[in-house]
mmCIF file of C-alpha atoms in Angstrom:
data_model
loop_
_atom_site.group_PDB
_atom_site.id
_atom_site.type_symbol
_atom_site.label_atom_id
_atom_site.label_comp_id
_atom_site.label_asym_id
_atom_site.label_seq_id
_atom_site.Cartn_x
_atom_site.Cartn_y
_atom_site.Cartn_z
ATOM 1 C CA MET A 151 -10.493 19.862 14.684
ATOM 2 C CA VAL A 152 -8.303 20.043 11.637
ATOM 3 C CA GLN A 153 -5.667 21.556 13.715
ATOM 4 C CA GLN A 154 -5.756 18.918 16.329
ATOM 5 C CA ALA A 155 -6.096 16.240 14.099
ATOM 6 C CA THR A 156 -2.852 17.503 12.698
ATOM 7 C CA ASP A 157 -1.384 18.305 15.971
ATOM 8 C CA LEU A 158 -2.198 14.323 17.017
ATOM 9 C CA HIS A 159 -0.521 13.154 13.452
ATOM 10 C CA ASN A 160 2.671 15.282 14.019
ATOM 11 C CA LYS A 161 3.241 13.924 17.849
ATOM 12 C CA ALA A 162 2.075 10.463 16.210
ATOM 13 C CA VAL A 163 5.039 10.810 13.692
ATOM 14 C CA LYS A 164 7.468 11.275 15.949
ATOM 15 C CA LEU A 165 6.321 8.375 18.057
ATOM 16 C CA ALA A 166 6.571 6.231 15.074
ATOM 17 C CA GLU A 167 9.687 7.404 14.340
ATOM 18 C CA ALA A 168 11.398 6.135 17.567
ATOM 19 C CA GLY A 169 9.711 2.825 16.765
ATOM 20 C CA ARG A 170 6.431 2.968 19.257
ATOM 21 C CA TRP A 171 4.171 1.872 16.617
ATOM 22 C CA GLU A 172 1.453 0.946 19.426
ATOM 23 C CA ASN A 173 1.805 4.757 20.887
ATOM 24 C CA ALA A 174 1.727 5.859 17.451
ATOM 25 C CA PHE A 175 -1.015 4.284 16.488
ATOM 26 C CA GLU A 176 -2.834 5.248 19.506
ATOM 27 C CA LEU A 177 -2.185 9.260 18.164
ATOM 28 C CA PHE A 178 -2.868 8.190 14.380
ATOM 29 C CA ALA A 179 -6.598 6.405 16.190
ATOM 30 C CA LYS A 180 -7.452 9.911 17.798
ATOM 31 C CA ALA A 181 -6.443 12.390 14.548
ATOM 32 C CA VAL A 182 -8.926 9.608 12.349
ATOM 33 C CA GLU A 183 -11.564 10.790 15.225
ATOM 34 C CA ALA A 184 -10.869 14.237 15.298
ATOM 35 C CA ASP A 185 -10.806 14.679 11.400
ATOM 36 C CA PRO A 186 -12.092 11.176 9.715
ATOM 37 C CA THR A 187 -10.696 12.776 6.049
ATOM 38 C CA MET A 188 -7.027 13.081 7.056
ATOM 39 C CA TRP A 189 -5.804 10.212 5.033
ATOM 40 C CA SER A 190 -2.073 10.158 5.433
ATOM 41 C CA SER A 191 -3.454 9.852 9.535
ATOM 42 C CA TRP A 192 -5.387 6.892 7.970
ATOM 43 C CA SER A 193 -2.028 5.534 5.877
ATOM 44 C CA ASP A 194 0.581 6.227 8.788
ATOM 45 C CA GLY A 195 -1.943 4.561 11.519
ATOM 46 C CA SER A 196 -2.190 1.609 9.335
ATOM 47 C CA VAL A 197 1.684 1.269 8.656
ATOM 48 C CA ALA A 198 1.549 1.514 12.706
ATOM 49 C CA LEU A 199 -0.500 -1.336 12.670
ATOM 50 C CA GLU A 200 1.493 -3.703 10.144
ATOM 51 C CA ARG A 201 4.931 -2.464 12.403
ATOM 52 C CA SER A 202 3.350 -3.656 15.503
ATOM 53 C CA GLY A 203 2.175 -7.436 13.996
ATOM 54 C CA ASN A 204 -1.445 -6.420 14.112
ATOM 55 C CA LEU A 205 -2.158 -7.025 10.571
ATOM 56 C CA GLU A 206 -5.691 -8.071 10.589
ATOM 57 C CA GLN A 207 -6.414 -4.182 12.001
ATOM 58 C CA ALA A 208 -4.220 -3.175 9.464
ATOM 59 C CA ALA A 209 -5.998 -4.558 6.562
ATOM 60 C CA ARG A 210 -9.464 -3.079 7.613
ATOM 61 C CA TRP A 211 -7.540 0.661 7.850
ATOM 62 C CA LEU A 212 -6.257 -0.027 4.462
ATOM 63 C CA ASP A 213 -9.612 -1.332 3.093
ATOM 64 C CA HIS A 214 -10.973 1.953 4.497
ATOM 65 C CA LEU A 215 -8.464 4.087 2.548
ATOM 66 C CA VAL A 216 -9.341 2.125 -0.342
ATOM 67 C CA ARG A 217 -12.694 2.731 -0.355
ATOM 68 C CA THR A 218 -12.589 6.596 0.807
ATOM 69 C CA ALA A 219 -9.780 8.099 -0.224
ATOM 70 C CA PRO A 220 -9.135 9.803 -3.542
ATOM 71 C CA ASP A 221 -5.734 8.062 -5.054
ATOM 72 C CA THR A 222 -6.075 4.499 -3.849
ATOM 73 C CA ALA A 223 -3.505 2.618 -5.807
ATOM 74 C CA GLY A 224 -0.927 2.784 -3.465
ATOM 75 C CA TYR A 225 -3.386 1.772 -0.690
ATOM 76 C CA ARG A 226 -4.439 -1.490 -2.460
ATOM 77 C CA ILE A 227 -0.917 -2.496 -3.119
ATOM 78 C CA ARG A 228 -0.162 -2.132 0.685
ATOM 79 C CA LEU A 229 -3.544 -3.662 1.272
ATOM 80 C CA SER A 230 -2.052 -6.640 -0.970
ATOM 81 C CA SER A 231 0.570 -7.485 0.488
ATOM 82 C CA VAL A 232 -1.360 -6.918 4.394
ATOM 83 C CA LEU A 233 -4.088 -9.968 2.664
ATOM 84 C CA TYR A 234 -0.656 -11.736 1.559
ATOM 85 C CA HIS A 235 1.155 -11.949 4.851
ATOM 86 C CA GLN A 236 -2.048 -13.084 6.680
ATOM 87 C CA GLY A 237 -2.490 -15.869 3.882
ATOM 88 C CA GLU A 238 -5.451 -14.425 2.121
ATOM 89 C CA TYR A 239 -4.269 -15.124 -1.734
ATOM 90 C CA GLU A 240 -7.027 -14.718 -3.903
ATOM 91 C CA SER A 241 -7.955 -11.568 -1.612
ATOM 92 C CA ALA A 242 -4.280 -10.217 -1.982
ATOM 93 C CA SER A 243 -4.299 -10.588 -5.646
ATOM 94 C CA ALA A 244 -7.728 -8.996 -6.029
ATOM 95 C CA GLU A 245 -6.597 -5.843 -4.776
ATOM 96 C CA ALA A 246 -3.389 -6.033 -6.768
ATOM 97 C CA LEU A 247 -5.665 -6.273 -9.800
ATOM 98 C CA CYS A 248 -7.157 -2.935 -8.634
ATOM 99 C CA ALA A 249 -3.863 -1.359 -7.891
ATOM 100 C CA LEU A 250 -2.951 -2.444 -11.990
ATOM 101 C CA ALA A 251 -5.901 -1.114 -12.958
ATOM 102 C CA ALA A 252 -4.422 2.398 -12.792
ATOM 103 C CA TYR A 253 -1.779 1.477 -14.974
ATOM 104 C CA PRO A 254 -2.377 0.388 -18.228
ATOM 105 C CA GLY A 255 0.642 0.786 -20.331
ATOM 106 C CA GLU A 256 3.817 -0.719 -19.431
ATOM 107 C CA ALA A 257 5.842 1.838 -20.479
ATOM 108 C CA SER A 258 4.633 3.935 -18.156
ATOM 109 C CA TRP A 259 5.512 2.152 -15.314
ATOM 110 C CA GLY A 260 6.629 3.375 -12.362
ATOM 111 C CA LYS A 261 7.398 2.134 -8.900
ATOM 112 C CA GLN A 262 4.041 1.302 -7.733
ATOM 113 C CA ALA A 263 3.191 -0.577 -10.981
ATOM 114 C CA VAL A 264 6.071 -2.891 -10.554
ATOM 115 C CA ALA A 265 4.969 -3.366 -7.175
ATOM 116 C CA ALA A 266 1.504 -4.045 -7.755
ATOM 117 C CA HIS A 267 2.906 -6.644 -10.411
ATOM 118 C CA GLY A 268 4.925 -8.202 -7.914
ATOM 119 C CA ALA A 269 2.272 -8.433 -5.185
ATOM 120 C CA LEU A 270 0.357 -10.328 -8.250
ATOM 121 C CA THR A 271 2.512 -12.838 -8.866
ATOM 122 C CA LEU A 272 3.059 -13.851 -5.340
ATOM 123 C CA ALA A 273 -0.335 -14.273 -4.472
ATOM 124 C CA LEU A 274 -1.036 -16.123 -7.585
ATOM 125 C CA ARG A 275 1.744 -18.266 -6.641
ATOM 126 C CA ASP A 276 0.722 -19.066 -3.595
ATOM 127 C CA ALA A 277 -2.920 -19.724 -4.274
ATOM 128 C CA GLY A 278 -1.716 -22.227 -6.445
ATOM 129 C CA ASN A 279 -1.710 -20.800 -9.845
ATOM 130 C CA THR A 280 1.462 -20.588 -10.910
ATOM 131 C CA GLY A 281 1.310 -20.193 -14.750
ATOM 132 C CA ALA A 282 -0.720 -17.046 -14.083
ATOM 133 C CA ALA A 283 2.092 -15.743 -11.560
ATOM 134 C CA ARG A 284 4.700 -16.699 -14.435
ATOM 135 C CA GLY A 285 2.822 -14.432 -16.773
ATOM 136 C CA VAL A 286 2.923 -11.884 -14.432
ATOM 137 C CA ALA A 287 6.453 -12.243 -13.847
ATOM 138 C CA LYS A 288 7.233 -12.005 -17.516
ATOM 139 C CA ARG A 289 5.268 -8.798 -17.853
ATOM 140 C CA ILE A 290 6.832 -7.079 -14.922
ATOM 141 C CA GLU A 291 10.405 -7.976 -16.775
ATOM 142 C CA LEU A 292 9.451 -6.863 -20.307
ATOM 143 C CA ALA A 293 8.224 -3.756 -18.060
ATOM 144 C CA THR A 294 11.784 -2.901 -16.931
ATOM 145 C CA GLU A 295 13.335 -3.949 -19.888
ATOM 146 C CA CYS A 296 11.207 -0.966 -21.496
ATOM 147 C CA GLN A 297 11.825 1.454 -19.155
ATOM 148 C CA THR A 298 15.366 0.971 -19.507
ATOM 149 C CA ARG A 299 15.105 1.374 -23.228
ATOM 150 C CA LEU A 300 13.198 4.295 -22.904
ATOM 151 C CA ALA A 301 15.527 5.999 -20.217
ATOM 152 C CA GLU A 302 18.826 5.554 -22.708
ATOM 153 C CA ILE A 303 16.843 6.619 -25.575
ATOM 154 C CA ALA A 304 15.991 9.797 -23.714
ATOM 155 C CA ALA A 305 19.381 10.146 -22.617
ATOM 156 C CA LYS A 306 20.719 10.336 -26.399
ATOM 157 C CA ILE A 307 18.357 13.176 -27.609
#
């Protein structure tokens, strides 16, 4: 089953690279049927769904990843984005907050932490909570400044 899932996944990736998102999704779906723990097929399948405009099903696939995959912060950020684009701002901000739990210190922020804060800022703003959105945006600014300063210090050492 694992080899079959891998073969289906690899064929789906080629279709995705050619921009054939719906066809790619069909193969990603077959790959997860063959091996339900193939997280890359769940993830790439959700991308194929997003790209083909099926945000509702993409959200379901990402929700599955968030509930079952080992490292969920990146999936939560993507789910937050999909929910945001569906106009589900409160759910989007909740997923972004869950993703942020993985990044407790601003100094260690990487791309994913900044993306999670960005998703949270947009979701809060569009849910009408502009004060909180401004606060989160300020944290992004401070964390980015902190990263820049740490890089400058590291370069001097």
